[in-house]
Amino acid sequence: LGPALTPDALADKPADGLVATVMGGRPGTPMPPFRGIVSEGEAQWIVEQLMRGFPADGGPALVGSAN
């Protein structure tokens, strides 16, 4: 639907601009605004996590599996 939200892809983007995108969406694209759903502080946290990157996904957890 859009560009990858990887740390490499976001490295040259200002964090405040990304927070504004989370809050206001991007008109003419599938990115909706999240204002009223998340606070600006929560949007900042989302951006920080995206810019840091997430741990590798181990796949779906098996329901009822013992660890």
mmCIF file of N, CA and C in Angstrom:
data_model
loop_
_atom_site.group_PDB
_atom_site.id
_atom_site.type_symbol
_atom_site.label_atom_id
_atom_site.label_comp_id
_atom_site.label_asym_id
_atom_site.label_seq_id
_atom_site.Cartn_x
_atom_site.Cartn_y
_atom_site.Cartn_z
ATOM 1 N N LEU A 1 0.806 -1.206 0.000
ATOM 2 C CA LEU A 1 0.000 0.000 0.000
ATOM 3 C C LEU A 1 0.845 1.264 0.000
ATOM 4 N N GLY A 2 1.985 1.201 0.656
ATOM 5 C CA GLY A 2 2.844 2.376 0.741
ATOM 6 C C GLY A 2 4.277 1.940 0.929
ATOM 7 N N PRO A 3 5.171 2.894 1.175
ATOM 8 C CA PRO A 3 6.575 2.546 1.369
ATOM 9 C C PRO A 3 6.774 1.759 2.656
ATOM 10 N N ALA A 4 7.834 0.990 2.691
ATOM 11 C CA ALA A 4 8.163 0.204 3.883
ATOM 12 C C ALA A 4 8.461 1.148 5.042
ATOM 13 N N LEU A 5 7.995 0.795 6.220
ATOM 14 C CA LEU A 5 8.235 1.614 7.411
ATOM 15 C C LEU A 5 9.390 1.022 8.215
ATOM 16 N N THR A 6 10.512 0.844 7.532
ATOM 17 C CA THR A 6 11.704 0.294 8.169
ATOM 18 C C THR A 6 12.586 1.430 8.670
ATOM 19 N N PRO A 7 13.479 1.148 9.629
ATOM 20 C CA PRO A 7 14.396 2.192 10.091
ATOM 21 C C PRO A 7 15.199 2.816 8.947
ATOM 22 N N ASP A 8 15.646 2.012 7.995
ATOM 23 C CA ASP A 8 16.406 2.550 6.859
ATOM 24 C C ASP A 8 15.561 3.514 6.024
ATOM 25 N N ALA A 9 14.315 3.143 5.775
ATOM 26 C CA ALA A 9 13.443 3.988 4.955
ATOM 27 C C ALA A 9 13.077 5.288 5.665
ATOM 28 N N LEU A 10 13.063 5.261 7.004
ATOM 29 C CA LEU A 10 12.656 6.432 7.781
ATOM 30 C C LEU A 10 13.826 7.284 8.252
ATOM 31 N N ALA A 11 15.047 6.821 8.036
ATOM 32 C CA ALA A 11 16.242 7.464 8.605
ATOM 33 C C ALA A 11 16.371 8.938 8.235
ATOM 34 N N ASP A 12 15.980 9.312 7.031
ATOM 35 C CA ASP A 12 16.152 10.707 6.610
ATOM 36 C C ASP A 12 14.894 11.545 6.813
ATOM 37 N N LYS A 13 13.901 10.991 7.490
ATOM 38 C CA LYS A 13 12.649 11.704 7.723
ATOM 39 C C LYS A 13 12.663 12.327 9.119
ATOM 40 N N PRO A 14 12.223 13.574 9.260
ATOM 41 C CA PRO A 14 12.153 14.173 10.594
ATOM 42 C C PRO A 14 11.020 13.534 11.405
ATOM 43 N N ALA A 15 11.310 13.223 12.656
ATOM 44 C CA ALA A 15 10.329 12.557 13.519
ATOM 45 C C ALA A 15 9.054 13.383 13.649
ATOM 46 N N ASP A 16 9.173 14.703 13.747
ATOM 47 C CA ASP A 16 7.973 15.516 13.909
ATOM 48 C C ASP A 16 7.074 15.452 12.676
ATOM 49 N N GLY A 17 7.663 15.292 11.500
ATOM 50 C CA GLY A 17 6.875 15.126 10.288
ATOM 51 C C GLY A 17 6.149 13.785 10.262
ATOM 52 N N LEU A 18 6.812 12.749 10.775
ATOM 53 C CA LEU A 18 6.172 11.433 10.837
ATOM 54 C C LEU A 18 5.025 11.435 11.847
ATOM 55 N N VAL A 19 5.223 12.119 12.972
ATOM 56 C CA VAL A 19 4.139 12.242 13.961
ATOM 57 C C VAL A 19 2.957 12.968 13.321
ATOM 58 N N ALA A 20 3.231 14.022 12.570
ATOM 59 C CA ALA A 20 2.155 14.754 11.890
ATOM 60 C C ALA A 20 1.423 13.848 10.907
ATOM 61 N N THR A 21 2.145 12.964 10.239
ATOM 62 C CA THR A 21 1.515 12.025 9.306
ATOM 63 C C THR A 21 0.622 11.039 10.042
ATOM 64 N N VAL A 22 1.089 10.534 11.177
ATOM 65 C CA VAL A 22 0.253 9.618 11.969
ATOM 66 C C VAL A 22 -1.022 10.342 12.406
ATOM 67 N N MET A 23 -0.871 11.564 12.875
ATOM 68 C CA MET A 23 -2.023 12.300 13.392
ATOM 69 C C MET A 23 -2.977 12.760 12.277
ATOM 70 N N GLY A 24 -2.419 13.234 11.167
ATOM 71 C CA GLY A 24 -3.257 13.828 10.127
ATOM 72 C C GLY A 24 -3.495 12.984 8.900
ATOM 73 N N GLY A 25 -2.798 11.840 8.798
ATOM 74 C CA GLY A 25 -2.940 11.002 7.617
ATOM 75 C C GLY A 25 -2.240 11.629 6.418
ATOM 76 N N ARG A 26 -2.431 11.017 5.272
ATOM 77 C CA ARG A 26 -1.871 11.544 4.020
ATOM 78 C C ARG A 26 -3.003 11.575 2.998
ATOM 79 N N PRO A 27 -3.551 12.748 2.744
ATOM 80 C CA PRO A 27 -4.653 12.855 1.776
ATOM 81 C C PRO A 27 -4.278 12.240 0.429
ATOM 82 N N GLY A 28 -5.223 11.539 -0.159
ATOM 83 C CA GLY A 28 -5.007 10.930 -1.466
ATOM 84 C C GLY A 28 -4.296 9.594 -1.405
ATOM 85 N N THR A 29 -4.037 9.104 -0.184
ATOM 86 C CA THR A 29 -3.394 7.798 -0.009
ATOM 87 C C THR A 29 -4.247 6.965 0.947
ATOM 88 N N PRO A 30 -3.939 5.672 1.109
ATOM 89 C CA PRO A 30 -4.682 4.852 2.067
ATOM 90 C C PRO A 30 -4.363 5.167 3.536
ATOM 91 N N MET A 31 -3.397 6.076 3.809
ATOM 92 C CA MET A 31 -3.017 6.385 5.191
ATOM 93 C C MET A 31 -4.062 7.289 5.838
ATOM 94 N N PRO A 32 -4.866 6.750 6.783
ATOM 95 C CA PRO A 32 -5.898 7.575 7.420
ATOM 96 C C PRO A 32 -5.310 8.399 8.565
ATOM 97 N N PRO A 33 -6.013 9.441 8.975
ATOM 98 C CA PRO A 33 -5.589 10.171 10.167
ATOM 99 C C PRO A 33 -5.958 9.383 11.430
ATOM 100 N N PHE A 34 -5.101 9.443 12.424
ATOM 101 C CA PHE A 34 -5.375 8.763 13.687
ATOM 102 C C PHE A 34 -5.659 9.746 14.815
ATOM 103 N N ARG A 35 -5.798 11.039 14.486
ATOM 104 C CA ARG A 35 -6.171 12.044 15.481
ATOM 105 C C ARG A 35 -7.529 11.644 16.057
ATOM 106 N N GLY A 36 -7.652 11.675 17.362
ATOM 107 C CA GLY A 36 -8.880 11.239 18.015
ATOM 108 C C GLY A 36 -8.856 9.768 18.377
ATOM 109 N N ILE A 37 -7.910 9.033 17.826
ATOM 110 C CA ILE A 37 -7.743 7.608 18.142
ATOM 111 C C ILE A 37 -6.522 7.425 19.023
ATOM 112 N N VAL A 38 -5.436 8.130 18.675
ATOM 113 C CA VAL A 38 -4.228 8.114 19.502
ATOM 114 C C VAL A 38 -3.878 9.554 19.862
ATOM 115 N N SER A 39 -3.227 9.716 20.997
ATOM 116 C CA SER A 39 -2.765 11.045 21.400
ATOM 117 C C SER A 39 -1.478 11.370 20.643
ATOM 118 N N GLU A 40 -1.068 12.623 20.697
ATOM 119 C CA GLU A 40 0.185 12.999 20.051
ATOM 120 C C GLU A 40 1.363 12.270 20.705
ATOM 121 N N GLY A 41 1.304 12.076 22.025
ATOM 122 C CA GLY A 41 2.353 11.323 22.718
ATOM 123 C C GLY A 41 2.414 9.877 22.250
ATOM 124 N N GLU A 42 1.257 9.280 22.024
ATOM 125 C CA GLU A 42 1.228 7.909 21.511
ATOM 126 C C GLU A 42 1.764 7.855 20.083
ATOM 127 N N ALA A 43 1.441 8.853 19.281
ATOM 128 C CA ALA A 43 1.972 8.915 17.907
ATOM 129 C C ALA A 43 3.492 9.042 17.947
ATOM 130 N N GLN A 44 4.011 9.835 18.874
ATOM 131 C CA GLN A 44 5.459 9.976 19.029
ATOM 132 C C GLN A 44 6.084 8.624 19.369
ATOM 133 N N TRP A 45 5.452 7.875 20.274
ATOM 134 C CA TRP A 45 5.953 6.549 20.657
ATOM 135 C C TRP A 45 5.959 5.618 19.438
ATOM 136 N N ILE A 46 4.887 5.640 18.653
ATOM 137 C CA ILE A 46 4.812 4.806 17.445
ATOM 138 C C ILE A 46 5.971 5.133 16.511
ATOM 139 N N VAL A 47 6.204 6.418 16.289
ATOM 140 C CA VAL A 47 7.288 6.846 15.401
ATOM 141 C C VAL A 47 8.639 6.390 15.956
ATOM 142 N N GLU A 48 8.848 6.546 17.254
ATOM 143 C CA GLU A 48 10.114 6.106 17.868
ATOM 144 C C GLU A 48 10.331 4.610 17.653
ATOM 145 N N GLN A 49 9.271 3.826 17.818
ATOM 146 C CA GLN A 49 9.392 2.376 17.626
ATOM 147 C C GLN A 49 9.705 2.045 16.176
ATOM 148 N N LEU A 50 9.029 2.709 15.245
ATOM 149 C CA LEU A 50 9.285 2.456 13.824
ATOM 150 C C LEU A 50 10.716 2.825 13.452
ATOM 151 N N MET A 51 11.204 3.945 13.996
ATOM 152 C CA MET A 51 12.554 4.390 13.656
ATOM 153 C C MET A 51 13.621 3.506 14.301
ATOM 154 N N ARG A 52 13.290 2.900 15.418
ATOM 155 C CA ARG A 52 14.220 1.992 16.092
ATOM 156 C C ARG A 52 14.209 0.613 15.442
ATOM 157 N N GLY A 53 13.073 0.207 14.948
ATOM 158 C CA GLY A 53 12.924 -1.132 14.369
ATOM 159 C C GLY A 53 12.392 -2.088 15.409
ATOM 160 N N PHE A 54 11.788 -3.116 14.939
ATOM 161 C CA PHE A 54 11.189 -4.101 15.822
ATOM 162 C C PHE A 54 12.020 -5.373 15.801
ATOM 163 N N PRO A 55 11.951 -6.159 16.862
ATOM 164 C CA PRO A 55 12.644 -7.460 16.826
ATOM 165 C C PRO A 55 12.105 -8.309 15.678
ATOM 166 N N ALA A 56 12.916 -9.216 15.219
ATOM 167 C CA ALA A 56 12.489 -10.116 14.141
ATOM 168 C C ALA A 56 11.225 -10.853 14.565
ATOM 169 N N ASP A 57 10.309 -10.985 13.641
ATOM 170 C CA ASP A 57 9.055 -11.676 13.900
ATOM 171 C C ASP A 57 9.287 -13.175 13.816
ATOM 172 N N GLY A 58 8.955 -13.880 14.882
ATOM 173 C CA GLY A 58 9.113 -15.325 14.909
ATOM 174 C C GLY A 58 7.943 -16.054 14.290
ATOM 175 N N GLY A 59 6.998 -15.325 13.730
ATOM 176 C CA GLY A 59 5.830 -15.951 13.132
ATOM 177 C C GLY A 59 4.690 -16.016 14.132
ATOM 178 N N PRO A 60 3.568 -16.540 13.712
ATOM 179 C CA PRO A 60 2.420 -16.603 14.608
ATOM 180 C C PRO A 60 2.667 -17.575 15.750
ATOM 181 N N ALA A 61 2.184 -17.188 16.919
ATOM 182 C CA ALA A 61 2.291 -18.063 18.086
ATOM 183 C C ALA A 61 1.289 -19.206 17.940
ATOM 184 N N LEU A 62 1.683 -20.360 18.361
ATOM 185 C CA LEU A 62 0.781 -21.501 18.323
ATOM 186 C C LEU A 62 -0.124 -21.467 19.559
ATOM 187 N N VAL A 63 -1.402 -21.527 19.339
ATOM 188 C CA VAL A 63 -2.357 -21.509 20.429
ATOM 189 C C VAL A 63 -2.225 -22.795 21.224
ATOM 190 N N GLY A 64 -2.069 -22.652 22.535
ATOM 191 C CA GLY A 64 -1.982 -23.811 23.412
ATOM 192 C C GLY A 64 -0.612 -24.478 23.412
ATOM 193 N N SER A 65 0.379 -23.902 22.770
ATOM 194 C CA SER A 65 1.715 -24.528 22.779
ATOM 195 C C SER A 65 2.400 -24.229 24.098
ATOM 196 N N ALA A 66 3.174 -25.144 24.556
ATOM 197 C CA ALA A 66 3.937 -24.991 25.796
ATOM 198 C C ALA A 66 5.300 -24.431 25.475
ATOM 199 N N ASN A 67 5.747 -23.471 26.256
ATOM 200 C CA ASN A 67 7.082 -22.892 26.042
ATOM 201 C C ASN A 67 8.055 -23.440 27.024
#
